[in-house]
């Protein structure tokens, strides 16, 4: 008898070209622990349905345990003739148990098995991803703590806008990653549905117990519709959206670090262990990690759009197109598992040049808004205050002076509302200290934000390790 799970009605074996095209075993063997966990649950259900004796169930579970061990030890390897992980594992079971190994297939199909396996795999790996993300958030937060009071240029359009604290900017990146963690746990809730019991598409005439299987496998519930159970890949697409979004957040952080480490900015220097050199220019220190973080976002987005295109217009229920779900999911998770620890190390070890940042903070007339706000506090409509401040900036540009250097008579000439006391607001420290509302860049709100972020990270850590 061939090891194929579907040979009965065929007179010959598959053409080599078909076998090559059809095989997924070269990448789906990583599902072994999940497929075996589902098989254990299925064996117990078959016993309760009276389809296996207690002794048979025991021997099957012992063989599954041994098979799992053998795969992990490299003693059992799949070949292309196995086609996929399910076929390979059935072969392993039959090698161990003879005909008894063939009993486990009763009441299930590769269609409900693969949907179950991928849900189990992604749910487990989402926790690992969350743990890696948390490491990065903690590195960013530690730098933010160090630089909670370091003045820096805050930018819009990559031009100096208003002074900020560097810690506030670093925490802005953490906020995005915290939303990614929210998305992961929302996703996990929705993915906590067990397809096993759906069989090929219609459920089973055997007395299976999908609810008990769901519970044993850590799912909240069993699927409500067997057709949906084997056809739905929303969970894979959604996870790919979350990973793409994480990639986009990483690319934005990477892009900033690339800018910060340029000679032109000079805000940050990378540790030697997290930077690379050039094969021809001996002086170079390149931020390749930040660039790879930026570059990888392309494939993460591609994996999402590729799977969405595969799913579009697929008729119910299972179609072989769905086999295309696994590689993008594995690729996105694998790549984030590579990128995140590297970015974390880079962030944790980078040296921030607080003096350069502080010196740059007031440049580009970044305190001009303070003049406008000062005028508003004196009752001048903001529309006029904006015009008046614009005239001050114009004067500075023409005379080559900074805002606080505009002479008394020039102030008076620009507007009757201006007087020398306006200079009291023209310091970076004053501008920062004045920003006391929640979420703003002043030292008070940044301290509150740091405390809140630290609490949230700790509770996410519990989730990731659960
Ligand atoms: N390798 C297949 C997949 O990944 C398993 C399901 C195959 N089912 C089938 N009817 N050919 O989707």
Short mmCIF file of C-alpha atoms and ligand atoms in Angstrom, two decimals, residues 6 22 24 27-28 83-86 109-111 114 233 318-320 322-326, ligand 1:
data_model
loop_
_atom_site.label_atom_id
_atom_site.label_comp_id
_atom_site.label_asym_id
_atom_site.label_seq_id
_atom_site.Cartn_x
_atom_site.Cartn_y
_atom_site.Cartn_z
CA UNK A 6 -5.60 9.06 -1.20
CA UNK A 22 1.98 19.24 -4.40
CA UNK A 24 4.46 20.94 1.40
CA UNK A 27 8.12 23.37 5.20
CA UNK A 28 5.14 21.98 7.07
CA UNK A 83 3.65 14.97 0.53
CA UNK A 84 2.77 16.69 3.78
CA UNK A 85 3.18 16.53 7.55
CA UNK A 86 -0.02 14.53 8.02
CA UNK A 109 -9.39 14.94 7.30
CA UNK A 110 -6.25 16.81 6.45
CA UNK A 111 -8.58 19.75 5.88
CA UNK A 114 -4.20 21.59 8.81
CA UNK A 233 -7.97 31.67 6.86
CA UNK A 318 -11.40 23.68 1.19
CA UNK A 319 -9.39 24.28 -1.97
CA UNK A 320 -5.78 23.38 -2.44
CA UNK A 322 -5.18 27.21 0.88
CA UNK A 323 -1.91 25.33 1.13
CA UNK A 324 -0.34 28.67 0.14
CA UNK A 325 -1.22 30.02 3.59
CA UNK A 326 1.72 28.59 5.49
N1 LIG B 1 -1.07 20.16 2.78
C1 LIG B 1 -2.43 20.57 2.76
C2 LIG B 1 -2.54 22.05 3.11
O1 LIG B 1 -1.63 22.59 3.55
C3 LIG B 1 -3.20 19.76 3.72
C4 LIG B 1 -4.63 19.60 3.35
C5 LIG B 1 -4.70 18.79 2.12
N2 LIG B 1 -6.05 18.48 1.82
C6 LIG B 1 -6.41 18.00 0.65
N3 LIG B 1 -7.63 17.73 0.47
N4 LIG B 1 -5.55 17.83 -0.34
O2 LIG B 1 -3.56 22.67 2.92
#
